């Protein structure tokens, strides 16, 4: 009998996850299928109950439901609770457990490109859900983190929450503090864009203020994956820095979810090929 998984969100039709997961299921000969599951905000609790009733293997959860699903679950993993968001639900015999695979996916993506985050100095742009996962991942690797956000109050909240789970609290800077930001970036090994700035269709936008110089020794990781070559990545390459796009994190958060559902190693290269194939068509 087919085991179903899918993506719960609103909207979901632009997702690349079905291609990625269905290619992996086919490759391993698993009778599993990944579906798009558009769920309106008012229906989230019913949808979670439906996962149990319909005996789904689990689901991914995306915007705007990553927090709203939490009260309806039977358990939440520490990491997901610390990040404050669930992006993957696993159904184990009717018990629904919430996970967050973004942090692990980010670390795997970094390692895939040969970047060792352990103990590094990192600047993270953004204070939304993606930034929280990245900050959590970096702190777990004993990185020294500075969170930079347009709305500095949101960055303070992320830093304080992180401080409750780790021994050190990240530093915080407003995006407008250009001089301090330039100093933090000059001292950093890693710059992560975890904002939505530069995402299609606003491809000319740059999350980093003009006038800030990137050194050739920094790694710039842009979580934006559409377009693949963002304005920030172009700027990093022009500076001779290492530039990495967001496709790797998309891939690896999916690979971690795949492994949680199926308890099999994810065929990562098959999944990558499926993602890139879709990417070249869009
Ligand atoms: P997600 O959960 O996907 O990370 P989010 O919670 O909407 O999404 O967060 C988006 C991030 O992009 C925020 O850090 C946001 O900054 P604010 O907290 O100041 O809103 C940032 N962002 C979005 N548009 C921006 C812009 N034009 N300039 C600077 N930052 C921007």
PDB file of C-alpha atoms and ligand atoms in Angstrom:
ATOM      1  CA  UNK A   1       0.000   0.000   0.000  1.00  0.00           C
ATOM      2  CA  UNK A   2       1.296   3.453  -0.864  1.00  0.00           C
ATOM      3  CA  UNK A   3       2.551   5.636   1.997  1.00  0.00           C
ATOM      4  CA  UNK A   4       1.744   9.281   1.482  1.00  0.00           C
ATOM      5  CA  UNK A   5       3.717  12.306   2.621  1.00  0.00           C
ATOM      6  CA  UNK A   6       3.371  15.885   1.448  1.00  0.00           C
ATOM      7  CA  UNK A   7       3.723  19.576   1.981  1.00  0.00           C
ATOM      8  CA  UNK A   8       1.259  21.459   4.186  1.00  0.00           C
ATOM      9  CA  UNK A   9       1.346  25.192   3.510  1.00  0.00           C
ATOM     10  CA  UNK A  10      -0.545  28.091   1.958  1.00  0.00           C
ATOM     11  CA  UNK A  11       0.312  28.484  -0.880  1.00  0.00           C
ATOM     12  CA  UNK A  12       2.347  25.412  -1.899  1.00  0.00           C
ATOM     13  CA  UNK A  13       2.123  25.186  -5.671  1.00  0.00           C
ATOM     14  CA  UNK A  14       5.602  26.627  -6.327  1.00  0.00           C
ATOM     15  CA  UNK A  15       7.331  24.022  -4.173  1.00  0.00           C
ATOM     16  CA  UNK A  16      10.081  21.848  -5.605  1.00  0.00           C
ATOM     17  CA  UNK A  17       9.738  19.265  -2.837  1.00  0.00           C
ATOM     18  CA  UNK A  18       7.501  16.826  -4.794  1.00  0.00           C
ATOM     19  CA  UNK A  19      10.106  16.470  -7.568  1.00  0.00           C
ATOM     20  CA  UNK A  20      12.875  15.986  -5.059  1.00  0.00           C
ATOM     21  CA  UNK A  21      11.165  13.410  -2.851  1.00  0.00           C
ATOM     22  CA  UNK A  22       9.326  11.490  -5.573  1.00  0.00           C
ATOM     23  CA  UNK A  23      12.623  11.060  -7.458  1.00  0.00           C
ATOM     24  CA  UNK A  24      14.171   9.675  -4.266  1.00  0.00           C
ATOM     25  CA  UNK A  25      11.273   7.262  -3.630  1.00  0.00           C
ATOM     26  CA  UNK A  26      11.450   6.016  -7.235  1.00  0.00           C
ATOM     27  CA  UNK A  27      15.220   5.586  -7.023  1.00  0.00           C
ATOM     28  CA  UNK A  28      14.967   3.402  -3.911  1.00  0.00           C
ATOM     29  CA  UNK A  29      11.895   1.540  -5.184  1.00  0.00           C
ATOM     30  CA  UNK A  30       9.791   2.737  -2.247  1.00  0.00           C
ATOM     31  CA  UNK A  31       6.008   2.808  -2.669  1.00  0.00           C
ATOM     32  CA  UNK A  32       5.761   6.326  -1.269  1.00  0.00           C
ATOM     33  CA  UNK A  33       4.288   9.474  -2.824  1.00  0.00           C
ATOM     34  CA  UNK A  34       4.797  13.161  -1.974  1.00  0.00           C
ATOM     35  CA  UNK A  35       1.770  15.415  -2.520  1.00  0.00           C
ATOM     36  CA  UNK A  36       1.128  19.150  -2.397  1.00  0.00           C
ATOM     37  CA  UNK A  37      -1.382  19.821   0.392  1.00  0.00           C
ATOM     38  CA  UNK A  38      -2.668  23.400   0.361  1.00  0.00           C
ATOM     39  CA  UNK A  39      -4.220  24.100   3.768  1.00  0.00           C
ATOM     40  CA  UNK A  40      -5.870  27.438   4.592  1.00  0.00           C
ATOM     41  CA  UNK A  41      -4.854  28.976   7.930  1.00  0.00           C
ATOM     42  CA  UNK A  42      -8.235  28.260   9.545  1.00  0.00           C
ATOM     43  CA  UNK A  43      -7.910  24.536   8.765  1.00  0.00           C
ATOM     44  CA  UNK A  44      -4.465  23.774  10.197  1.00  0.00           C
ATOM     45  CA  UNK A  45      -5.622  21.825  13.262  1.00  0.00           C
ATOM     46  CA  UNK A  46      -7.992  19.707  11.148  1.00  0.00           C
ATOM     47  CA  UNK A  47      -5.211  19.055   8.660  1.00  0.00           C
ATOM     48  CA  UNK A  48      -2.899  17.755  11.400  1.00  0.00           C
ATOM     49  CA  UNK A  49      -5.645  15.489  12.710  1.00  0.00           C
ATOM     50  CA  UNK A  50      -6.101  14.311   9.127  1.00  0.00           C
ATOM     51  CA  UNK A  51      -2.469  13.148   8.948  1.00  0.00           C
ATOM     52  CA  UNK A  52      -3.310  10.598  11.630  1.00  0.00           C
ATOM     53  CA  UNK A  53      -6.676   9.614  10.182  1.00  0.00           C
ATOM     54  CA  UNK A  54      -5.317   9.235   6.646  1.00  0.00           C
ATOM     55  CA  UNK A  55      -2.252   7.341   7.941  1.00  0.00           C
ATOM     56  CA  UNK A  56       0.224   9.608   6.182  1.00  0.00           C
ATOM     57  CA  UNK A  57       3.877   8.820   6.863  1.00  0.00           C
ATOM     58  CA  UNK A  58       4.330  12.471   7.750  1.00  0.00           C
ATOM     59  CA  UNK A  59       4.436  15.883   6.142  1.00  0.00           C
ATOM     60  CA  UNK A  60       6.641  18.880   5.617  1.00  0.00           C
ATOM     61  CA  UNK A  61       5.196  22.120   6.920  1.00  0.00           C
ATOM     62  CA  UNK A  62       5.841  25.499   5.379  1.00  0.00           C
ATOM     63  CA  UNK A  63       4.720  29.118   5.596  1.00  0.00           C
ATOM     64  CA  UNK A  64       2.496  30.168   7.337  1.00  0.00           C
ATOM     65  CA  UNK A  65       1.930  27.021   9.423  1.00  0.00           C
ATOM     66  CA  UNK A  66       5.325  26.216  11.001  1.00  0.00           C
ATOM     67  CA  UNK A  67       4.233  27.493  14.416  1.00  0.00           C
ATOM     68  CA  UNK A  68       0.501  26.884  14.146  1.00  0.00           C
ATOM     69  CA  UNK A  69       0.900  23.091  13.867  1.00  0.00           C
ATOM     70  CA  UNK A  70       2.825  22.821  17.125  1.00  0.00           C
ATOM     71  CA  UNK A  71      -0.065  22.625  19.646  1.00  0.00           C
ATOM     72  CA  UNK A  72      -1.711  19.821  17.648  1.00  0.00           C
ATOM     73  CA  UNK A  73       1.292  17.465  17.849  1.00  0.00           C
ATOM     74  CA  UNK A  74       1.969  14.633  20.311  1.00  0.00           C
ATOM     75  CA  UNK A  75       5.607  15.598  20.782  1.00  0.00           C
ATOM     76  CA  UNK A  76       8.129  18.178  19.615  1.00  0.00           C
ATOM     77  CA  UNK A  77      11.861  17.578  19.363  1.00  0.00           C
ATOM     78  CA  UNK A  78      14.061  19.886  21.466  1.00  0.00           C
ATOM     79  CA  UNK A  79      15.674  21.470  18.432  1.00  0.00           C
ATOM     80  CA  UNK A  80      12.305  22.363  16.858  1.00  0.00           C
ATOM     81  CA  UNK A  81      11.117  23.769  20.176  1.00  0.00           C
ATOM     82  CA  UNK A  82      14.270  25.857  20.527  1.00  0.00           C
ATOM     83  CA  UNK A  83      13.942  27.186  16.965  1.00  0.00           C
ATOM     84  CA  UNK A  84      10.234  27.773  17.595  1.00  0.00           C
ATOM     85  CA  UNK A  85       9.083  26.143  14.371  1.00  0.00           C
ATOM     86  CA  UNK A  86       8.231  22.686  13.017  1.00  0.00           C
ATOM     87  CA  UNK A  87       8.961  22.017   9.354  1.00  0.00           C
ATOM     88  CA  UNK A  88       8.603  18.231   9.415  1.00  0.00           C
ATOM     89  CA  UNK A  89       6.054  15.968  11.108  1.00  0.00           C
ATOM     90  CA  UNK A  90       6.684  12.241  11.462  1.00  0.00           C
ATOM     91  CA  UNK A  91       3.762   9.855  12.045  1.00  0.00           C
ATOM     92  CA  UNK A  92       4.882   6.901  14.161  1.00  0.00           C
ATOM     93  CA  UNK A  93       1.874   4.610  14.624  1.00  0.00           C
ATOM     94  CA  UNK A  94      -0.471   7.536  15.103  1.00  0.00           C
ATOM     95  CA  UNK A  95       1.875   9.609  17.270  1.00  0.00           C
ATOM     96  CA  UNK A  96       2.783  12.839  15.489  1.00  0.00           C
ATOM     97  CA  UNK A  97       6.239  14.179  16.325  1.00  0.00           C
ATOM     98  CA  UNK A  98       7.419  17.634  15.197  1.00  0.00           C
ATOM     99  CA  UNK A  99      10.969  18.187  13.958  1.00  0.00           C
ATOM    100  CA  UNK A 100      12.898  21.048  12.424  1.00  0.00           C
ATOM    101  CA  UNK A 101      15.287  19.893   9.691  1.00  0.00           C
ATOM    102  CA  UNK A 102      16.404  23.381   8.611  1.00  0.00           C
ATOM    103  CA  UNK A 103      19.295  23.626  11.079  1.00  0.00           C
ATOM    104  CA  UNK A 104      20.670  20.176  10.231  1.00  0.00           C
ATOM    105  CA  UNK A 105      20.072  20.870   6.526  1.00  0.00           C
ATOM    106  CA  UNK A 106      22.034  24.105   6.738  1.00  0.00           C
ATOM    107  CA  UNK A 107      25.003  22.379   8.415  1.00  0.00           C
ATOM    108  CA  UNK A 108      25.004  19.536   5.885  1.00  0.00           C
ATOM    109  CA  UNK A 109      24.881  22.078   3.047  1.00  0.00           C
ATOM    110  CA  UNK A 110      27.859  23.943   4.504  1.00  0.00           C
ATOM    111  CA  UNK A 111      29.852  20.737   4.844  1.00  0.00           C
ATOM    112  CA  UNK A 112      28.942  19.733   1.268  1.00  0.00           C
ATOM    113  CA  UNK A 113      30.836  22.781   0.035  1.00  0.00           C
ATOM    114  CA  UNK A 114      33.763  22.163   2.372  1.00  0.00           C
ATOM    115  CA  UNK A 115      32.961  24.837   4.966  1.00  0.00           C
ATOM    116  CA  UNK A 116      33.576  23.804   8.573  1.00  0.00           C
ATOM    117  CA  UNK A 117      31.358  26.023  10.755  1.00  0.00           C
ATOM    118  CA  UNK A 118      32.799  24.818  14.056  1.00  0.00           C
ATOM    119  CA  UNK A 119      34.011  27.796  16.096  1.00  0.00           C
ATOM    120  CA  UNK A 120      33.754  30.209  13.163  1.00  0.00           C
ATOM    121  CA  UNK A 121      32.769  33.872  13.365  1.00  0.00           C
ATOM    122  CA  UNK A 122      29.450  34.326  11.586  1.00  0.00           C
ATOM    123  CA  UNK A 123      27.186  37.233  10.670  1.00  0.00           C
ATOM    124  CA  UNK A 124      23.550  36.277  10.025  1.00  0.00           C
ATOM    125  CA  UNK A 125      21.303  38.731   8.182  1.00  0.00           C
ATOM    126  CA  UNK A 126      17.638  38.329   9.178  1.00  0.00           C
ATOM    127  CA  UNK A 127      15.539  37.430  12.192  1.00  0.00           C
ATOM    128  CA  UNK A 128      12.677  35.345  10.754  1.00  0.00           C
ATOM    129  CA  UNK A 129      12.191  31.589  10.891  1.00  0.00           C
ATOM    130  CA  UNK A 130      15.056  30.812   8.520  1.00  0.00           C
ATOM    131  CA  UNK A 131      17.430  32.981  10.534  1.00  0.00           C
ATOM    132  CA  UNK A 132      16.405  31.272  13.781  1.00  0.00           C
ATOM    133  CA  UNK A 133      17.281  27.868  12.340  1.00  0.00           C
ATOM    134  CA  UNK A 134      20.638  29.113  11.017  1.00  0.00           C
ATOM    135  CA  UNK A 135      21.530  30.800  14.311  1.00  0.00           C
ATOM    136  CA  UNK A 136      20.617  27.626  16.212  1.00  0.00           C
ATOM    137  CA  UNK A 137      22.773  25.505  13.896  1.00  0.00           C
ATOM    138  CA  UNK A 138      25.757  27.847  14.210  1.00  0.00           C
ATOM    139  CA  UNK A 139      25.527  28.115  18.002  1.00  0.00           C
ATOM    140  CA  UNK A 140      25.391  24.317  18.217  1.00  0.00           C
ATOM    141  CA  UNK A 141      28.741  24.390  16.379  1.00  0.00           C
ATOM    142  CA  UNK A 142      30.169  26.868  18.911  1.00  0.00           C
ATOM    143  CA  UNK A 143      30.270  29.667  16.332  1.00  0.00           C
ATOM    144  CA  UNK A 144      30.418  33.309  17.450  1.00  0.00           C
ATOM    145  CA  UNK A 145      27.269  34.764  15.936  1.00  0.00           C
ATOM    146  CA  UNK A 146      26.163  38.330  15.204  1.00  0.00           C
ATOM    147  CA  UNK A 147      22.524  38.730  14.149  1.00  0.00           C
ATOM    148  CA  UNK A 148      21.792  41.725  11.915  1.00  0.00           C
ATOM    149  CA  UNK A 149      18.262  42.822  11.083  1.00  0.00           C
ATOM    150  CA  UNK A 150      16.401  45.806   9.670  1.00  0.00           C
ATOM    151  CA  UNK A 151      14.055  45.621  12.665  1.00  0.00           C
ATOM    152  CA  UNK A 152      16.612  45.265  15.423  1.00  0.00           C
ATOM    153  CA  UNK A 153      14.001  44.321  18.056  1.00  0.00           C
ATOM    154  CA  UNK A 154      13.334  41.057  16.209  1.00  0.00           C
ATOM    155  CA  UNK A 155      17.055  40.271  16.240  1.00  0.00           C
ATOM    156  CA  UNK A 156      17.168  40.908  19.990  1.00  0.00           C
ATOM    157  CA  UNK A 157      14.333  38.404  20.524  1.00  0.00           C
ATOM    158  CA  UNK A 158      16.152  35.755  18.456  1.00  0.00           C
ATOM    159  CA  UNK A 159      19.385  36.378  20.359  1.00  0.00           C
ATOM    160  CA  UNK A 160      17.678  36.159  23.757  1.00  0.00           C
ATOM    161  CA  UNK A 161      15.833  32.962  22.852  1.00  0.00           C
ATOM    162  CA  UNK A 162      19.086  31.415  21.624  1.00  0.00           C
ATOM    163  CA  UNK A 163      20.779  32.484  24.847  1.00  0.00           C
ATOM    164  CA  UNK A 164      18.296  30.309  26.764  1.00  0.00           C
ATOM    165  CA  UNK A 165      19.525  27.193  24.949  1.00  0.00           C
ATOM    166  CA  UNK A 166      23.238  27.867  24.638  1.00  0.00           C
ATOM    167  CA  UNK A 167      25.872  29.265  26.998  1.00  0.00           C
ATOM    168  CA  UNK A 168      26.509  32.339  24.859  1.00  0.00           C
ATOM    169  CA  UNK A 169      24.085  34.870  23.456  1.00  0.00           C
ATOM    170  CA  UNK A 170      24.663  36.177  19.924  1.00  0.00           C
ATOM    171  CA  UNK A 171      25.548  39.832  19.402  1.00  0.00           C
ATOM    172  CA  UNK A 172      22.943  41.997  17.675  1.00  0.00           C
ATOM    173  CA  UNK A 173      23.231  44.890  15.211  1.00  0.00           C
ATOM    174  CA  UNK A 174      20.680  46.953  13.336  1.00  0.00           C
ATOM    175  CA  UNK A 175      21.151  46.764   9.564  1.00  0.00           C
ATOM    176  CA  UNK A 176      21.440  50.553   9.512  1.00  0.00           C
ATOM    177  CA  UNK A 177      24.565  50.514  11.753  1.00  0.00           C
ATOM    178  CA  UNK A 178      26.741  50.363   8.661  1.00  0.00           C
ATOM    179  CA  UNK A 179      30.063  51.052  10.349  1.00  0.00           C
ATOM    180  CA  UNK A 180      29.676  48.361  13.030  1.00  0.00           C
ATOM    181  CA  UNK A 181      28.324  45.981  10.420  1.00  0.00           C
ATOM    182  CA  UNK A 182      31.359  46.575   8.199  1.00  0.00           C
ATOM    183  CA  UNK A 183      33.587  45.774  11.189  1.00  0.00           C
ATOM    184  CA  UNK A 184      31.678  42.581  12.053  1.00  0.00           C
ATOM    185  CA  UNK A 185      31.825  41.399   8.445  1.00  0.00           C
ATOM    186  CA  UNK A 186      35.544  42.233   8.147  1.00  0.00           C
ATOM    187  CA  UNK A 187      36.161  39.951  11.146  1.00  0.00           C
ATOM    188  CA  UNK A 188      33.800  37.171  10.010  1.00  0.00           C
ATOM    189  CA  UNK A 189      34.510  33.830   8.336  1.00  0.00           C
ATOM    190  CA  UNK A 190      30.892  33.350   7.278  1.00  0.00           C
ATOM    191  CA  UNK A 191      28.086  35.684   6.164  1.00  0.00           C
ATOM    192  CA  UNK A 192      24.605  34.170   5.846  1.00  0.00           C
ATOM    193  CA  UNK A 193      21.691  35.907   4.174  1.00  0.00           C
ATOM    194  CA  UNK A 194      18.593  34.556   5.912  1.00  0.00           C
ATOM    195  CA  UNK A 195      16.338  37.392   4.746  1.00  0.00           C
ATOM    196  CA  UNK A 196      14.081  37.222   1.709  1.00  0.00           C
ATOM    197  CA  UNK A 197      15.915  40.131   0.089  1.00  0.00           C
ATOM    198  CA  UNK A 198      17.103  39.318  -3.440  1.00  0.00           C
ATOM    199  CA  UNK A 199      14.485  36.629  -3.991  1.00  0.00           C
ATOM    200  CA  UNK A 200      12.747  36.493  -7.346  1.00  0.00           C
ATOM    201  CA  UNK A 201      11.122  38.689  -8.659  1.00  0.00           C
ATOM    202  CA  UNK A 202      13.124  41.351  -6.768  1.00  0.00           C
ATOM    203  CA  UNK A 203      16.411  40.047  -8.124  1.00  0.00           C
ATOM    204  CA  UNK A 204      18.188  43.422  -8.039  1.00  0.00           C
ATOM    205  CA  UNK A 205      17.794  43.761  -4.268  1.00  0.00           C
ATOM    206  CA  UNK A 206      20.832  43.210  -2.066  1.00  0.00           C
ATOM    207  CA  UNK A 207      20.481  42.404   1.663  1.00  0.00           C
ATOM    208  CA  UNK A 208      23.909  43.891   2.404  1.00  0.00           C
ATOM    209  CA  UNK A 209      24.198  47.704   2.385  1.00  0.00           C
ATOM    210  CA  UNK A 210      26.291  49.158  -0.435  1.00  0.00           C
ATOM    211  CA  UNK A 211      29.764  50.233   0.595  1.00  0.00           C
ATOM    212  CA  UNK A 212      30.486  47.207   2.783  1.00  0.00           C
ATOM    213  CA  UNK A 213      33.546  45.401   1.507  1.00  0.00           C
ATOM    214  CA  UNK A 214      33.707  41.622   1.442  1.00  0.00           C
ATOM    215  CA  UNK A 215      37.106  40.032   1.952  1.00  0.00           C
ATOM    216  CA  UNK A 216      38.259  37.147  -0.266  1.00  0.00           C
ATOM    217  CA  UNK A 217      38.530  34.924   2.811  1.00  0.00           C
ATOM    218  CA  UNK A 218      34.833  35.090   3.747  1.00  0.00           C
ATOM    219  CA  UNK A 219      32.215  32.516   2.736  1.00  0.00           C
ATOM    220  CA  UNK A 220      28.912  34.080   1.707  1.00  0.00           C
ATOM    221  CA  UNK A 221      25.937  31.756   2.061  1.00  0.00           C
ATOM    222  CA  UNK A 222      22.689  33.054   0.548  1.00  0.00           C
ATOM    223  CA  UNK A 223      19.638  31.046   1.606  1.00  0.00           C
ATOM    224  CA  UNK A 224      17.796  32.473  -1.406  1.00  0.00           C
ATOM    225  CA  UNK A 225      17.745  29.792  -4.132  1.00  0.00           C
ATOM    226  CA  UNK A 226      15.678  31.564  -6.768  1.00  0.00           C
ATOM    227  CA  UNK A 227      17.458  33.093  -8.590  1.00  0.00           C
ATOM    228  CA  UNK A 228      20.458  30.824  -8.133  1.00  0.00           C
ATOM    229  CA  UNK A 229      22.908  33.656  -8.723  1.00  0.00           C
ATOM    230  CA  UNK A 230      21.644  36.409  -6.443  1.00  0.00           C
ATOM    231  CA  UNK A 231      22.970  39.958  -6.392  1.00  0.00           C
ATOM    232  CA  UNK A 232      24.713  39.186  -3.085  1.00  0.00           C
ATOM    233  CA  UNK A 233      26.431  36.120  -4.543  1.00  0.00           C
ATOM    234  CA  UNK A 234      27.554  38.128  -7.587  1.00  0.00           C
ATOM    235  CA  UNK A 235      29.040  40.670  -5.210  1.00  0.00           C
ATOM    236  CA  UNK A 236      30.795  37.937  -3.209  1.00  0.00           C
ATOM    237  CA  UNK A 237      32.294  36.379  -6.336  1.00  0.00           C
ATOM    238  CA  UNK A 238      33.455  39.790  -7.554  1.00  0.00           C
ATOM    239  CA  UNK A 239      35.288  40.181  -4.226  1.00  0.00           C
ATOM    240  CA  UNK A 240      36.977  36.805  -4.654  1.00  0.00           C
ATOM    241  CA  UNK A 241      34.975  35.329  -1.766  1.00  0.00           C
ATOM    242  CA  UNK A 242      33.421  31.855  -1.661  1.00  0.00           C
ATOM    243  CA  UNK A 243      29.771  32.177  -2.769  1.00  0.00           C
ATOM    244  CA  UNK A 244      27.179  29.495  -1.991  1.00  0.00           C
ATOM    245  CA  UNK A 245      23.495  29.539  -3.001  1.00  0.00           C
ATOM    246  CA  UNK A 246      20.487  28.242  -1.076  1.00  0.00           C
ATOM    247  CA  UNK A 247      19.745  25.154  -3.156  1.00  0.00           C
ATOM    248  CA  UNK A 248      22.002  23.051  -0.913  1.00  0.00           C
ATOM    249  CA  UNK A 249      19.999  23.873   2.208  1.00  0.00           C
ATOM    250  CA  UNK A 250      16.710  23.205   0.414  1.00  0.00           C
ATOM    251  CA  UNK A 251      18.130  19.851  -0.665  1.00  0.00           C
ATOM    252  CA  UNK A 252      19.554  18.889   2.699  1.00  0.00           C
ATOM    253  CA  UNK A 253      16.575  19.884   4.849  1.00  0.00           C
ATOM    254  CA  UNK A 254      14.610  17.614   2.508  1.00  0.00           C
ATOM    255  CA  UNK A 255      17.159  14.834   2.830  1.00  0.00           C
ATOM    256  CA  UNK A 256      16.928  14.974   6.631  1.00  0.00           C
ATOM    257  CA  UNK A 257      13.100  14.841   6.454  1.00  0.00           C
ATOM    258  CA  UNK A 258      13.306  11.906   4.017  1.00  0.00           C
ATOM    259  CA  UNK A 259      15.499  10.009   6.464  1.00  0.00           C
ATOM    260  CA  UNK A 260      13.151  10.718   9.383  1.00  0.00           C
ATOM    261  CA  UNK A 261      10.128   9.418   7.451  1.00  0.00           C
ATOM    262  CA  UNK A 262      11.634   6.399   5.709  1.00  0.00           C
ATOM    263  CA  UNK A 263      14.481   5.509   8.112  1.00  0.00           C
ATOM    264  CA  UNK A 264      16.643   5.059   4.994  1.00  0.00           C
ATOM    265  CA  UNK A 265      19.660   7.093   3.836  1.00  0.00           C
ATOM    266  CA  UNK A 266      18.479   9.765   1.415  1.00  0.00           C
ATOM    267  CA  UNK A 267      19.825   9.408  -2.164  1.00  0.00           C
ATOM    268  CA  UNK A 268      21.084  12.968  -2.017  1.00  0.00           C
ATOM    269  CA  UNK A 269      22.534  13.144  -5.529  1.00  0.00           C
ATOM    270  CA  UNK A 270      19.279  11.877  -7.050  1.00  0.00           C
ATOM    271  CA  UNK A 271      17.397  14.514  -5.075  1.00  0.00           C
ATOM    272  CA  UNK A 272      19.859  17.217  -6.134  1.00  0.00           C
ATOM    273  CA  UNK A 273      19.465  16.297  -9.804  1.00  0.00           C
ATOM    274  CA  UNK A 274      15.660  16.456  -9.482  1.00  0.00           C
ATOM    275  CA  UNK A 275      15.863  19.904  -7.892  1.00  0.00           C
ATOM    276  CA  UNK A 276      18.281  21.300 -10.448  1.00  0.00           C
ATOM    277  CA  UNK A 277      16.261  19.848 -13.324  1.00  0.00           C
ATOM    278  CA  UNK A 278      13.146  21.671 -12.132  1.00  0.00           C
ATOM    279  CA  UNK A 279      15.262  24.747 -11.554  1.00  0.00           C
ATOM    280  CA  UNK A 280      16.525  24.900 -15.118  1.00  0.00           C
ATOM    281  CA  UNK A 281      12.952  24.747 -16.429  1.00  0.00           C
ATOM    282  CA  UNK A 282      11.611  27.504 -14.192  1.00  0.00           C
TER     283      UNK A 282
HETATM  284  P1  LIG B   1      11.196  33.677   7.181  1.00  0.00           P
HETATM  285  O1  LIG B   1      10.415  33.079   8.305  1.00  0.00           O
HETATM  286  O2  LIG B   1      11.021  32.961   5.875  1.00  0.00           O
HETATM  287  O3  LIG B   1      12.634  33.890   7.512  1.00  0.00           O
HETATM  288  P2  LIG B   1      10.152  36.362   7.754  1.00  0.00           P
HETATM  289  O4  LIG B   1       9.801  36.006   9.142  1.00  0.00           O
HETATM  290  O5  LIG B   1       9.156  37.114   6.950  1.00  0.00           O
HETATM  291  O6  LIG B   1      10.503  35.094   6.858  1.00  0.00           O
HETATM  292  O7  LIG B   1      11.552  37.146   7.762  1.00  0.00           O
HETATM  293  C1  LIG B   1      12.030  37.793   6.666  1.00  0.00           C
HETATM  294  C2  LIG B   1      13.344  38.466   7.003  1.00  0.00           C
HETATM  295  O8  LIG B   1      13.748  39.257   5.875  1.00  0.00           O
HETATM  296  C3  LIG B   1      13.274  39.428   8.177  1.00  0.00           C
HETATM  297  O9  LIG B   1      14.494  39.402   8.856  1.00  0.00           O
HETATM  298  C4  LIG B   1      13.027  40.764   7.488  1.00  0.00           C
HETATM  299  O10 LIG B   1      13.442  41.886   8.226  1.00  0.00           O
HETATM  300  P3  LIG B   1      12.415  42.591   9.280  1.00  0.00           P
HETATM  301  O11 LIG B   1      12.403  41.712  10.484  1.00  0.00           O
HETATM  302  O12 LIG B   1      13.011  43.933   9.527  1.00  0.00           O
HETATM  303  O13 LIG B   1      11.090  42.647   8.574  1.00  0.00           O
HETATM  304  C5  LIG B   1      13.919  40.632   6.290  1.00  0.00           C
HETATM  305  N1  LIG B   1      13.510  41.529   5.212  1.00  0.00           N
HETATM  306  C6  LIG B   1      12.473  41.400   4.373  1.00  0.00           C
HETATM  307  N2  LIG B   1      12.435  42.425   3.500  1.00  0.00           N
HETATM  308  C7  LIG B   1      13.486  43.246   3.802  1.00  0.00           C
HETATM  309  C8  LIG B   1      14.012  44.450   3.248  1.00  0.00           C
HETATM  310  N3  LIG B   1      13.430  45.036   2.198  1.00  0.00           N
HETATM  311  N4  LIG B   1      15.122  44.968   3.821  1.00  0.00           N
HETATM  312  C9  LIG B   1      15.717  44.383   4.871  1.00  0.00           C
HETATM  313  N5  LIG B   1      15.275  43.224   5.431  1.00  0.00           N
HETATM  314  C10 LIG B   1      14.177  42.669   4.902  1.00  0.00           C
END
